[in-house]
PDB file of C-alpha atoms and ligand atoms in Angstrom:
ATOM      1  CA  UNK A   1     -14.483 -48.389 -84.660  1.00 79.00           C
ATOM      2  CA  UNK A   2     -12.717 -45.137 -83.761  1.00 88.00           C
ATOM      3  CA  UNK A   3     -12.351 -44.328 -87.489  1.00 93.00           C
ATOM      4  CA  UNK A   4     -16.038 -45.021 -88.112  1.00 95.00           C
ATOM      5  CA  UNK A   5     -17.051 -42.720 -85.232  1.00 93.00           C
ATOM      6  CA  UNK A   6     -14.858 -39.913 -86.570  1.00 92.00           C
ATOM      7  CA  UNK A   7     -16.323 -40.329 -90.025  1.00 94.00           C
ATOM      8  CA  UNK A   8     -19.828 -40.171 -88.645  1.00 95.00           C
ATOM      9  CA  UNK A   9     -18.989 -37.017 -86.673  1.00 93.00           C
ATOM     10  CA  UNK A  10     -17.611 -35.400 -89.811  1.00 94.00           C
ATOM     11  CA  UNK A  11     -20.715 -36.275 -91.818  1.00 96.00           C
ATOM     12  CA  UNK A  12     -22.873 -34.865 -89.030  1.00 95.00           C
ATOM     13  CA  UNK A  13     -20.899 -31.634 -89.083  1.00 96.00           C
ATOM     14  CA  UNK A  14     -21.307 -31.283 -92.856  1.00 97.00           C
ATOM     15  CA  UNK A  15     -25.058 -31.936 -92.840  1.00 97.00           C
ATOM     16  CA  UNK A  16     -25.766 -29.666 -89.851  1.00 97.00           C
ATOM     17  CA  UNK A  17     -23.711 -26.866 -91.436  1.00 97.00           C
ATOM     18  CA  UNK A  18     -25.429 -27.232 -94.799  1.00 98.00           C
ATOM     19  CA  UNK A  19     -28.855 -27.200 -93.128  1.00 97.00           C
ATOM     20  CA  UNK A  20     -28.005 -23.971 -91.292  1.00 97.00           C
ATOM     21  CA  UNK A  21     -26.486 -22.288 -94.336  1.00 98.00           C
ATOM     22  CA  UNK A  22     -29.547 -23.163 -96.440  1.00 98.00           C
ATOM     23  CA  UNK A  23     -31.971 -21.882 -93.774  1.00 97.00           C
ATOM     24  CA  UNK A  24     -30.094 -18.629 -93.306  1.00 98.00           C
ATOM     25  CA  UNK A  25     -29.787 -18.011 -97.036  1.00 98.00           C
ATOM     26  CA  UNK A  26     -33.497 -18.755 -97.594  1.00 98.00           C
ATOM     27  CA  UNK A  27     -34.674 -16.490 -94.776  1.00 97.00           C
ATOM     28  CA  UNK A  28     -32.343 -13.783 -96.058  1.00 98.00           C
ATOM     29  CA  UNK A  29     -33.739 -14.142 -99.590  1.00 98.00           C
ATOM     30  CA  UNK A  30     -37.403 -13.929 -98.565  1.00 98.00           C
ATOM     31  CA  UNK A  31     -36.627 -10.846 -96.458  1.00 98.00           C
ATOM     32  CA  UNK A  32     -34.847  -9.153 -99.392  1.00 98.00           C
ATOM     33  CA  UNK A  33     -37.749  -9.979-101.735  1.00 98.00           C
ATOM     34  CA  UNK A  34     -40.215  -8.391 -99.395  1.00 98.00           C
ATOM     35  CA  UNK A  35     -38.146  -5.205 -99.058  1.00 98.00           C
ATOM     36  CA  UNK A  36     -38.108  -5.089-102.885  1.00 98.00           C
ATOM     37  CA  UNK A  37     -41.923  -5.160-102.797  1.00 98.00           C
ATOM     38  CA  UNK A  38     -41.912  -2.306-100.238  1.00 98.00           C
ATOM     39  CA  UNK A  39     -39.738  -0.213-102.568  1.00 98.00           C
ATOM     40  CA  UNK A  40     -42.396  -0.713-105.257  1.00 98.00           C
ATOM     41  CA  UNK A  41     -45.113   0.187-102.740  1.00 98.00           C
ATOM     42  CA  UNK A  42     -43.406   3.547-102.055  1.00 98.00           C
ATOM     43  CA  UNK A  43     -42.901   4.221-105.794  1.00 98.00           C
ATOM     44  CA  UNK A  44     -46.572   3.426-106.472  1.00 98.00           C
ATOM     45  CA  UNK A  45     -48.300   5.184-103.577  1.00 98.00           C
ATOM     46  CA  UNK A  46     -45.903   8.017-102.690  1.00 98.00           C
ATOM     47  CA  UNK A  47     -44.652   9.075-106.129  1.00 98.00           C
ATOM     48  CA  UNK A  48     -47.211   7.911-108.700  1.00 96.00           C
ATOM     49  CA  UNK A  49     -50.178   9.508-106.871  1.00 96.00           C
ATOM     50  CA  UNK A  50     -50.737  13.245-106.507  1.00 92.00           C
ATOM     51  CA  UNK A  51     -50.979  14.055-103.646  1.00 96.00           C
ATOM     52  CA  UNK A  52     -49.054  11.050-102.201  1.00 95.00           C
ATOM     53  CA  UNK A  53     -51.375   8.263-101.008  1.00 96.00           C
ATOM     54  CA  UNK A  54     -48.943   7.222 -98.248  1.00 98.00           C
ATOM     55  CA  UNK A  55     -48.042   8.685 -94.852  1.00 98.00           C
ATOM     56  CA  UNK A  56     -46.055   7.622 -91.772  1.00 98.00           C
ATOM     57  CA  UNK A  57     -49.089   6.039 -90.045  1.00 98.00           C
ATOM     58  CA  UNK A  58     -49.990   3.948 -93.096  1.00 98.00           C
ATOM     59  CA  UNK A  59     -46.359   2.900 -93.634  1.00 98.00           C
ATOM     60  CA  UNK A  60     -46.005   1.984 -89.941  1.00 98.00           C
ATOM     61  CA  UNK A  61     -49.207  -0.075 -89.946  1.00 98.00           C
ATOM     62  CA  UNK A  62     -48.428  -1.879 -93.200  1.00 98.00           C
ATOM     63  CA  UNK A  63     -44.839  -2.719 -92.229  1.00 98.00           C
ATOM     64  CA  UNK A  64     -45.922  -3.909 -88.748  1.00 98.00           C
ATOM     65  CA  UNK A  65     -48.603  -6.204 -90.195  1.00 98.00           C
ATOM     66  CA  UNK A  66     -46.226  -7.670 -92.812  1.00 98.00           C
ATOM     67  CA  UNK A  67     -43.152  -8.016 -90.568  1.00 98.00           C
ATOM     68  CA  UNK A  68     -43.601 -11.840 -90.600  1.00 98.00           C
ATOM     69  CA  UNK A  69     -42.506 -11.663 -94.259  1.00 98.00           C
ATOM     70  CA  UNK A  70     -39.095 -10.270 -93.205  1.00 98.00           C
ATOM     71  CA  UNK A  71     -37.939 -12.686 -90.504  1.00 96.00           C
ATOM     72  CA  UNK A  72     -34.324 -11.455 -90.299  1.00 97.00           C
ATOM     73  CA  UNK A  73     -35.000  -7.698 -90.410  1.00 98.00           C
ATOM     74  CA  UNK A  74     -35.435  -5.709 -87.215  1.00 98.00           C
ATOM     75  CA  UNK A  75     -37.135  -2.920 -89.173  1.00 98.00           C
ATOM     76  CA  UNK A  76     -37.488  -1.124 -92.497  1.00 99.00           C
ATOM     77  CA  UNK A  77     -37.559   2.550 -93.415  1.00 99.00           C
ATOM     78  CA  UNK A  78     -37.711   4.953 -96.361  1.00 99.00           C
ATOM     79  CA  UNK A  79     -35.228   7.810 -96.738  1.00 99.00           C
ATOM     80  CA  UNK A  80     -35.948  10.509 -99.323  1.00 98.00           C
ATOM     81  CA  UNK A  81     -33.261  12.039-101.517  1.00 99.00           C
ATOM     82  CA  UNK A  82     -33.071  15.781-100.771  1.00 99.00           C
ATOM     83  CA  UNK A  83     -30.577  18.005-102.622  1.00 98.00           C
ATOM     84  CA  UNK A  84     -29.266  21.033-100.726  1.00 98.00           C
ATOM     85  CA  UNK A  85     -31.230  23.537-102.829  1.00 98.00           C
ATOM     86  CA  UNK A  86     -34.457  21.823-101.643  1.00 98.00           C
ATOM     87  CA  UNK A  87     -33.471  21.464 -97.975  1.00 98.00           C
ATOM     88  CA  UNK A  88     -35.243  24.562 -96.619  1.00 98.00           C
ATOM     89  CA  UNK A  89     -38.427  23.746 -98.440  1.00 98.00           C
ATOM     90  CA  UNK A  90     -38.287  20.124 -97.277  1.00 98.00           C
ATOM     91  CA  UNK A  91     -37.715  21.097 -93.636  1.00 98.00           C
ATOM     92  CA  UNK A  92     -40.512  23.672 -93.692  1.00 98.00           C
ATOM     93  CA  UNK A  93     -42.957  21.145 -95.157  1.00 97.00           C
ATOM     94  CA  UNK A  94     -41.956  18.395 -92.709  1.00 98.00           C
ATOM     95  CA  UNK A  95     -41.834  20.722 -89.698  1.00 98.00           C
ATOM     96  CA  UNK A  96     -38.462  19.396 -88.499  1.00 98.00           C
ATOM     97  CA  UNK A  97     -34.827  19.810 -89.449  1.00 98.00           C
ATOM     98  CA  UNK A  98     -32.550  17.114 -90.863  1.00 98.00           C
ATOM     99  CA  UNK A  99     -30.285  15.593 -88.200  1.00 98.00           C
ATOM    100  CA  UNK A 100     -27.145  13.483 -88.454  1.00 98.00           C
ATOM    101  CA  UNK A 101     -26.973   9.922 -87.108  1.00 98.00           C
ATOM    102  CA  UNK A 102     -25.285  11.473 -84.064  1.00 97.00           C
ATOM    103  CA  UNK A 103     -28.527  13.433 -83.493  1.00 97.00           C
ATOM    104  CA  UNK A 104     -26.964  16.824 -84.277  1.00 98.00           C
ATOM    105  CA  UNK A 105     -28.505  19.279 -86.762  1.00 98.00           C
ATOM    106  CA  UNK A 106     -27.067  18.355 -90.161  1.00 98.00           C
ATOM    107  CA  UNK A 107     -24.301  20.614 -91.488  1.00 98.00           C
ATOM    108  CA  UNK A 108     -24.531  21.735 -95.129  1.00 98.00           C
ATOM    109  CA  UNK A 109     -24.095  18.832 -97.590  1.00 98.00           C
ATOM    110  CA  UNK A 110     -24.606  18.496-101.364  1.00 98.00           C
ATOM    111  CA  UNK A 111     -27.495  16.170-100.629  1.00 98.00           C
ATOM    112  CA  UNK A 112     -29.197  14.310 -97.779  1.00 99.00           C
ATOM    113  CA  UNK A 113     -31.217  11.135 -97.234  1.00 99.00           C
ATOM    114  CA  UNK A 114     -33.539  11.883 -94.290  1.00 99.00           C
ATOM    115  CA  UNK A 115     -35.876   9.082 -93.152  1.00 99.00           C
ATOM    116  CA  UNK A 116     -39.504  10.091 -93.717  1.00 98.00           C
ATOM    117  CA  UNK A 117     -41.202   6.700 -93.129  1.00 98.00           C
ATOM    118  CA  UNK A 118     -40.164   4.046 -90.642  1.00 98.00           C
ATOM    119  CA  UNK A 119     -41.387   0.826 -89.084  1.00 98.00           C
ATOM    120  CA  UNK A 120     -42.051   1.508 -85.405  1.00 98.00           C
ATOM    121  CA  UNK A 121     -39.401  -1.019 -84.307  1.00 98.00           C
ATOM    122  CA  UNK A 122     -36.714   1.384 -85.605  1.00 98.00           C
ATOM    123  CA  UNK A 123     -38.549   4.689 -85.083  1.00 98.00           C
ATOM    124  CA  UNK A 124     -35.305   6.156 -83.697  1.00 98.00           C
ATOM    125  CA  UNK A 125     -34.062   6.721 -87.283  1.00 98.00           C
ATOM    126  CA  UNK A 126     -36.947   9.131 -88.156  1.00 98.00           C
ATOM    127  CA  UNK A 127     -35.566  12.400 -89.501  1.00 98.00           C
ATOM    128  CA  UNK A 128     -31.954  11.222 -89.572  1.00 98.00           C
ATOM    129  CA  UNK A 129     -29.805  11.717 -92.675  1.00 99.00           C
ATOM    130  CA  UNK A 130     -28.745   8.158 -93.564  1.00 98.00           C
ATOM    131  CA  UNK A 131     -25.908   9.583 -95.677  1.00 98.00           C
ATOM    132  CA  UNK A 132     -24.262  10.746 -92.430  1.00 98.00           C
ATOM    133  CA  UNK A 133     -23.164   7.202 -91.578  1.00 98.00           C
ATOM    134  CA  UNK A 134     -20.274   5.766 -93.579  1.00 98.00           C
ATOM    135  CA  UNK A 135     -21.730   2.277 -94.175  1.00 98.00           C
ATOM    136  CA  UNK A 136     -25.234   3.555 -94.933  1.00 98.00           C
ATOM    137  CA  UNK A 137     -23.866   6.229 -97.262  1.00 98.00           C
ATOM    138  CA  UNK A 138     -21.816   3.722 -99.283  1.00 98.00           C
ATOM    139  CA  UNK A 139     -24.909   1.519 -99.597  1.00 98.00           C
ATOM    140  CA  UNK A 140     -27.049   4.423-100.819  1.00 99.00           C
ATOM    141  CA  UNK A 141     -24.513   5.431-103.478  1.00 98.00           C
ATOM    142  CA  UNK A 142     -23.956   1.866-104.687  1.00 98.00           C
ATOM    143  CA  UNK A 143     -27.678   0.977-104.820  1.00 98.00           C
ATOM    144  CA  UNK A 144     -28.710   4.017-106.842  1.00 98.00           C
ATOM    145  CA  UNK A 145     -25.806   3.597-109.281  1.00 98.00           C
ATOM    146  CA  UNK A 146     -26.717  -0.048-109.939  1.00 98.00           C
ATOM    147  CA  UNK A 147     -30.496  -0.124-109.468  1.00 98.00           C
ATOM    148  CA  UNK A 148     -30.037  -3.283-107.400  1.00 98.00           C
ATOM    149  CA  UNK A 149     -30.260  -4.385-103.782  1.00 98.00           C
ATOM    150  CA  UNK A 150     -26.963  -3.905-101.931  1.00 98.00           C
ATOM    151  CA  UNK A 151     -25.582  -4.868 -98.528  1.00 99.00           C
ATOM    152  CA  UNK A 152     -23.135  -3.128 -96.204  1.00 98.00           C
ATOM    153  CA  UNK A 153     -20.254  -4.906 -94.554  1.00 98.00           C
ATOM    154  CA  UNK A 154     -21.094  -6.095 -91.017  1.00 98.00           C
ATOM    155  CA  UNK A 155     -21.069  -3.231 -88.484  1.00 98.00           C
ATOM    156  CA  UNK A 156     -22.680  -2.158 -85.182  1.00 98.00           C
ATOM    157  CA  UNK A 157     -26.192  -0.974 -86.034  1.00 98.00           C
ATOM    158  CA  UNK A 158     -27.885   1.821 -84.106  1.00 98.00           C
ATOM    159  CA  UNK A 159     -29.498  -0.963 -82.032  1.00 97.00           C
ATOM    160  CA  UNK A 160     -25.919  -1.695 -80.947  1.00 97.00           C
ATOM    161  CA  UNK A 161     -26.201  -5.209 -82.423  1.00 97.00           C
ATOM    162  CA  UNK A 162     -23.870  -6.530 -85.111  1.00 98.00           C
ATOM    163  CA  UNK A 163     -25.636  -6.696 -88.468  1.00 98.00           C
ATOM    164  CA  UNK A 164     -25.817  -5.437 -92.048  1.00 98.00           C
ATOM    165  CA  UNK A 165     -28.034  -2.883 -93.812  1.00 99.00           C
ATOM    166  CA  UNK A 166     -29.946  -3.679 -97.011  1.00 99.00           C
ATOM    167  CA  UNK A 167     -30.767  -0.863 -99.468  1.00 99.00           C
ATOM    168  CA  UNK A 168     -32.996  -0.708-102.568  1.00 99.00           C
ATOM    169  CA  UNK A 169     -33.150   2.468-104.685  1.00 98.00           C
ATOM    170  CA  UNK A 170     -36.513   4.051-105.553  1.00 98.00           C
ATOM    171  CA  UNK A 171     -36.641   5.972-108.846  1.00 98.00           C
ATOM    172  CA  UNK A 172     -39.067   8.677-109.995  1.00 97.00           C
ATOM    173  CA  UNK A 173     -39.581   6.946-113.345  1.00 96.00           C
ATOM    174  CA  UNK A 174     -38.910   3.599-114.981  1.00 95.00           C
ATOM    175  CA  UNK A 175     -35.351   3.123-116.210  1.00 97.00           C
ATOM    176  CA  UNK A 176     -34.047   0.682-118.818  1.00 97.00           C
ATOM    177  CA  UNK A 177     -31.897  -2.052-117.245  1.00 95.00           C
ATOM    178  CA  UNK A 178     -28.838  -0.656-119.085  1.00 96.00           C
ATOM    179  CA  UNK A 179     -29.423   2.958-117.929  1.00 98.00           C
ATOM    180  CA  UNK A 180     -26.281   5.060-117.343  1.00 98.00           C
ATOM    181  CA  UNK A 181     -25.205   5.865-113.781  1.00 98.00           C
ATOM    182  CA  UNK A 182     -25.826   9.622-114.250  1.00 98.00           C
ATOM    183  CA  UNK A 183     -29.373   8.962-115.435  1.00 98.00           C
ATOM    184  CA  UNK A 184     -29.951   6.668-112.453  1.00 98.00           C
ATOM    185  CA  UNK A 185     -28.716   9.321-110.011  1.00 98.00           C
ATOM    186  CA  UNK A 186     -30.859  12.022-111.648  1.00 98.00           C
ATOM    187  CA  UNK A 187     -33.964   9.793-111.425  1.00 98.00           C
ATOM    188  CA  UNK A 188     -33.383   8.795-107.774  1.00 98.00           C
ATOM    189  CA  UNK A 189     -36.295   9.542-105.428  1.00 98.00           C
ATOM    190  CA  UNK A 190     -34.958   7.807-102.328  1.00 98.00           C
ATOM    191  CA  UNK A 191     -33.906   4.605-100.634  1.00 99.00           C
ATOM    192  CA  UNK A 192     -35.899   1.785 -99.058  1.00 98.00           C
ATOM    193  CA  UNK A 193     -33.887  -0.269 -96.644  1.00 98.00           C
ATOM    194  CA  UNK A 194     -33.717  -2.184 -93.458  1.00 98.00           C
ATOM    195  CA  UNK A 195     -31.468  -3.611 -90.817  1.00 98.00           C
ATOM    196  CA  UNK A 196     -30.569  -7.292 -90.672  1.00 98.00           C
ATOM    197  CA  UNK A 197     -30.089  -7.683 -86.945  1.00 97.00           C
ATOM    198  CA  UNK A 198     -27.838 -10.712 -87.443  1.00 98.00           C
ATOM    199  CA  UNK A 199     -26.660 -10.842 -83.839  1.00 97.00           C
ATOM    200  CA  UNK A 200     -30.083 -11.448 -82.292  1.00 95.00           C
ATOM    201  CA  UNK A 201     -32.256 -12.773 -85.137  1.00 96.00           C
ATOM    202  CA  UNK A 202     -29.778 -15.397 -86.402  1.00 96.00           C
ATOM    203  CA  UNK A 203     -29.219 -16.486 -82.807  1.00 94.00           C
ATOM    204  CA  UNK A 204     -32.980 -17.103 -82.606  1.00 94.00           C
ATOM    205  CA  UNK A 205     -33.017 -19.032 -85.870  1.00 94.00           C
ATOM    206  CA  UNK A 206     -30.157 -21.344 -84.867  1.00 94.00           C
ATOM    207  CA  UNK A 207     -31.507 -21.959 -81.362  1.00 93.00           C
ATOM    208  CA  UNK A 208     -34.524 -23.729 -82.855  1.00 93.00           C
ATOM    209  CA  UNK A 209     -32.433 -26.383 -84.629  1.00 92.00           C
ATOM    210  CA  UNK A 210     -31.433 -29.791 -83.321  1.00 89.00           C
ATOM    211  CA  UNK A 211     -27.746 -30.038 -82.460  1.00 90.00           C
ATOM    212  CA  UNK A 212     -27.509 -26.352 -81.522  1.00 90.00           C
ATOM    213  CA  UNK A 213     -25.711 -27.131 -78.243  1.00 90.00           C
ATOM    214  CA  UNK A 214     -22.838 -29.071 -79.798  1.00 92.00           C
ATOM    215  CA  UNK A 215     -22.193 -26.723 -82.733  1.00 94.00           C
ATOM    216  CA  UNK A 216     -20.296 -23.429 -83.044  1.00 94.00           C
ATOM    217  CA  UNK A 217     -21.436 -21.372 -86.038  1.00 96.00           C
ATOM    218  CA  UNK A 218     -19.706 -18.318 -87.480  1.00 96.00           C
ATOM    219  CA  UNK A 219     -20.669 -16.233 -90.508  1.00 98.00           C
ATOM    220  CA  UNK A 220     -18.065 -14.048 -92.224  1.00 97.00           C
ATOM    221  CA  UNK A 221     -18.063 -11.382 -94.885  1.00 98.00           C
ATOM    222  CA  UNK A 222     -15.116 -12.595 -96.984  1.00 98.00           C
ATOM    223  CA  UNK A 223     -15.395  -9.976 -99.748  1.00 98.00           C
ATOM    224  CA  UNK A 224     -11.766  -9.170 -98.984  1.00 98.00           C
ATOM    225  CA  UNK A 225     -10.330 -12.652 -98.642  1.00 94.00           C
ATOM    226  CA  UNK A 226      -7.315 -11.557 -96.627  1.00 96.00           C
ATOM    227  CA  UNK A 227      -9.489  -9.682 -94.111  1.00 96.00           C
ATOM    228  CA  UNK A 228     -12.563 -11.750 -93.141  1.00 96.00           C
ATOM    229  CA  UNK A 229     -15.130  -9.739 -91.138  1.00 97.00           C
ATOM    230  CA  UNK A 230     -17.225 -11.433 -88.456  1.00 97.00           C
ATOM    231  CA  UNK A 231     -20.919 -11.113 -89.287  1.00 98.00           C
ATOM    232  CA  UNK A 232     -22.191 -13.626 -86.738  1.00 98.00           C
ATOM    233  CA  UNK A 233     -20.677 -15.511 -83.817  1.00 94.00           C
ATOM    234  CA  UNK A 234     -17.624 -14.937 -81.703  1.00 83.00           C
ATOM    235  CA  UNK A 235     -14.105 -14.700 -83.029  1.00 73.00           C
ATOM    236  CA  UNK A 236     -12.492 -18.157 -83.080  1.00 69.00           C
ATOM    237  CA  UNK A 237      -8.986 -18.122 -81.558  1.00 66.00           C
ATOM    238  CA  UNK A 238      -6.250 -18.472 -84.169  1.00 65.00           C
ATOM    239  CA  UNK A 239      -4.801 -21.932 -84.594  1.00 68.00           C
ATOM    240  CA  UNK A 240      -7.948 -23.637 -83.321  1.00 64.00           C
ATOM    241  CA  UNK A 241      -7.277 -27.294 -84.190  1.00 67.00           C
ATOM    242  CA  UNK A 242     -10.918 -28.451 -84.099  1.00 82.00           C
ATOM    243  CA  UNK A 243     -12.007 -29.583 -87.595  1.00 88.00           C
ATOM    244  CA  UNK A 244     -14.389 -27.221 -89.371  1.00 93.00           C
ATOM    245  CA  UNK A 245     -16.698 -27.226 -92.365  1.00 97.00           C
ATOM    246  CA  UNK A 246     -17.244 -24.205 -94.622  1.00 97.00           C
ATOM    247  CA  UNK A 247     -20.472 -23.486 -96.554  1.00 98.00           C
ATOM    248  CA  UNK A 248     -20.715 -20.713 -99.136  1.00 98.00           C
ATOM    249  CA  UNK A 249     -23.620 -18.274 -98.679  1.00 98.00           C
ATOM    250  CA  UNK A 250     -25.317 -16.140-101.332  1.00 98.00           C
ATOM    251  CA  UNK A 251     -27.116 -13.100 -99.914  1.00 98.00           C
ATOM    252  CA  UNK A 252     -27.838 -11.648-103.353  1.00 97.00           C
ATOM    253  CA  UNK A 253     -25.289  -8.798-103.565  1.00 98.00           C
ATOM    254  CA  UNK A 254     -22.703  -9.952-106.147  1.00 98.00           C
ATOM    255  CA  UNK A 255     -20.240  -7.367-104.763  1.00 98.00           C
ATOM    256  CA  UNK A 256     -20.047  -9.256-101.454  1.00 98.00           C
ATOM    257  CA  UNK A 257     -19.019 -12.802-100.524  1.00 98.00           C
ATOM    258  CA  UNK A 258     -20.071 -14.598 -97.373  1.00 98.00           C
ATOM    259  CA  UNK A 259     -19.496 -17.994 -95.858  1.00 98.00           C
ATOM    260  CA  UNK A 260     -20.468 -20.013 -92.799  1.00 98.00           C
ATOM    261  CA  UNK A 261     -17.930 -21.930 -90.716  1.00 96.00           C
ATOM    262  CA  UNK A 262     -19.161 -24.723 -88.424  1.00 96.00           C
ATOM    263  CA  UNK A 263     -17.220 -26.740 -85.845  1.00 94.00           C
ATOM    264  CA  UNK A 264     -18.034 -28.911 -82.849  1.00 93.00           C
ATOM    265  CA  UNK A 265     -17.900 -27.152 -79.506  1.00 89.00           C
ATOM    266  CA  UNK A 266     -15.949 -30.108 -78.110  1.00 81.00           C
ATOM    267  CA  UNK A 267     -13.540 -31.931 -80.383  1.00 68.00           C
ATOM    268  CA  UNK A 268     -15.173 -35.239 -81.401  1.00 54.00           C
TER     269      UNK A 268
HETATM  270  N1  WA2 B   1     -31.598   1.072 -90.316  1.00 53.33           N
HETATM  271  C1  WA2 B   1     -31.674   0.643 -89.028  1.00 53.33           C
HETATM  272  N2  WA2 B   1     -30.661   0.678 -88.165  1.00 53.33           N
HETATM  273  C2  WA2 B   1     -29.496   1.168 -88.611  1.00 53.33           C
HETATM  274  C3  WA2 B   1     -29.330   1.623 -89.924  1.00 53.33           C
HETATM  275  C4  WA2 B   1     -30.444   1.565 -90.794  1.00 53.33           C
HETATM  276  N3  WA2 B   1     -30.357   1.991 -92.071  1.00 53.33           N
HETATM  277  N4  WA2 B   1     -28.037   2.038 -90.053  1.00 53.33           N
HETATM  278  C5  WA2 B   1     -27.447   1.849 -88.847  1.00 53.33           C
HETATM  279  N5  WA2 B   1     -28.306   1.324 -87.961  1.00 53.33           N
HETATM  280  C6  WA2 B   1     -33.472   3.615 -94.765  1.00 53.33           C
HETATM  281  O1  WA2 B   1     -30.682   2.608 -96.977  1.00 53.33           O
HETATM  282  C7  WA2 B   1     -31.813   3.286 -96.539  1.00 53.33           C
HETATM  283  C8  WA2 B   1     -31.495   1.967 -92.968  1.00 53.33           C
HETATM  284  C9  WA2 B   1     -31.182   2.783 -94.205  1.00 53.33           C
HETATM  285  C10 WA2 B   1     -32.308   2.783 -95.223  1.00 53.33           C
END
């Protein structure tokens, strides 16, 4: 009877973990797909119309009314690529100067990625050079070199919550799928991205599921297998003897690996 109860507990753990991993991966995927559509919206209405048929108010209204399509994102924004030779012109036209993510006037750089459109939920990133933050900068460089959606490692977002940033490149013209990196960089108009507020939005998602009380869920970025990074949940003390189940997660960036670890709060 004891053996049967243990077996049942183990099966419960596996099915609850798989349910959560599937839900998280699905909500992640729909959010990424919608950000992809927003990148196309900016290419179509900002760059393929003269003068641009998009402005901050329109972007803010559209992203607010479609936020239900991006359940795990706390907000989205568009940062334009500005090379140093164009900085003065850009700042004069915008009527403000490019600032760093520490809210200081930006020092001279080869190029910048100031936010020109933002969802109101993250309006605090307006005018900030997203290349001034290490994680955001790496994302920008990797997305424009590949033409694909990319994710940062987990880090403290400007909201002060743990999460990851998603970035899609926007190009000035269509590129063949095998385009060279240099051609991709030269054609780059800017970067459409958003913040996955994993700490609060995944908490919300899990709270709605049956069995939430008895389960401890952690999500890790295991891109570097010998140094797993916590993406969600609290650090589990080393040598925890409680049995666990691991589910692989696919968030769509082949450069990164993630998994979910589930265990019972109290040993069954
Ligand atoms: N968005 C929101 N909060 C953040 C953040 C970010 N990046 N970085 C740190 N906290 C406009 O890749 C382009 C969004 C960056 C996109």
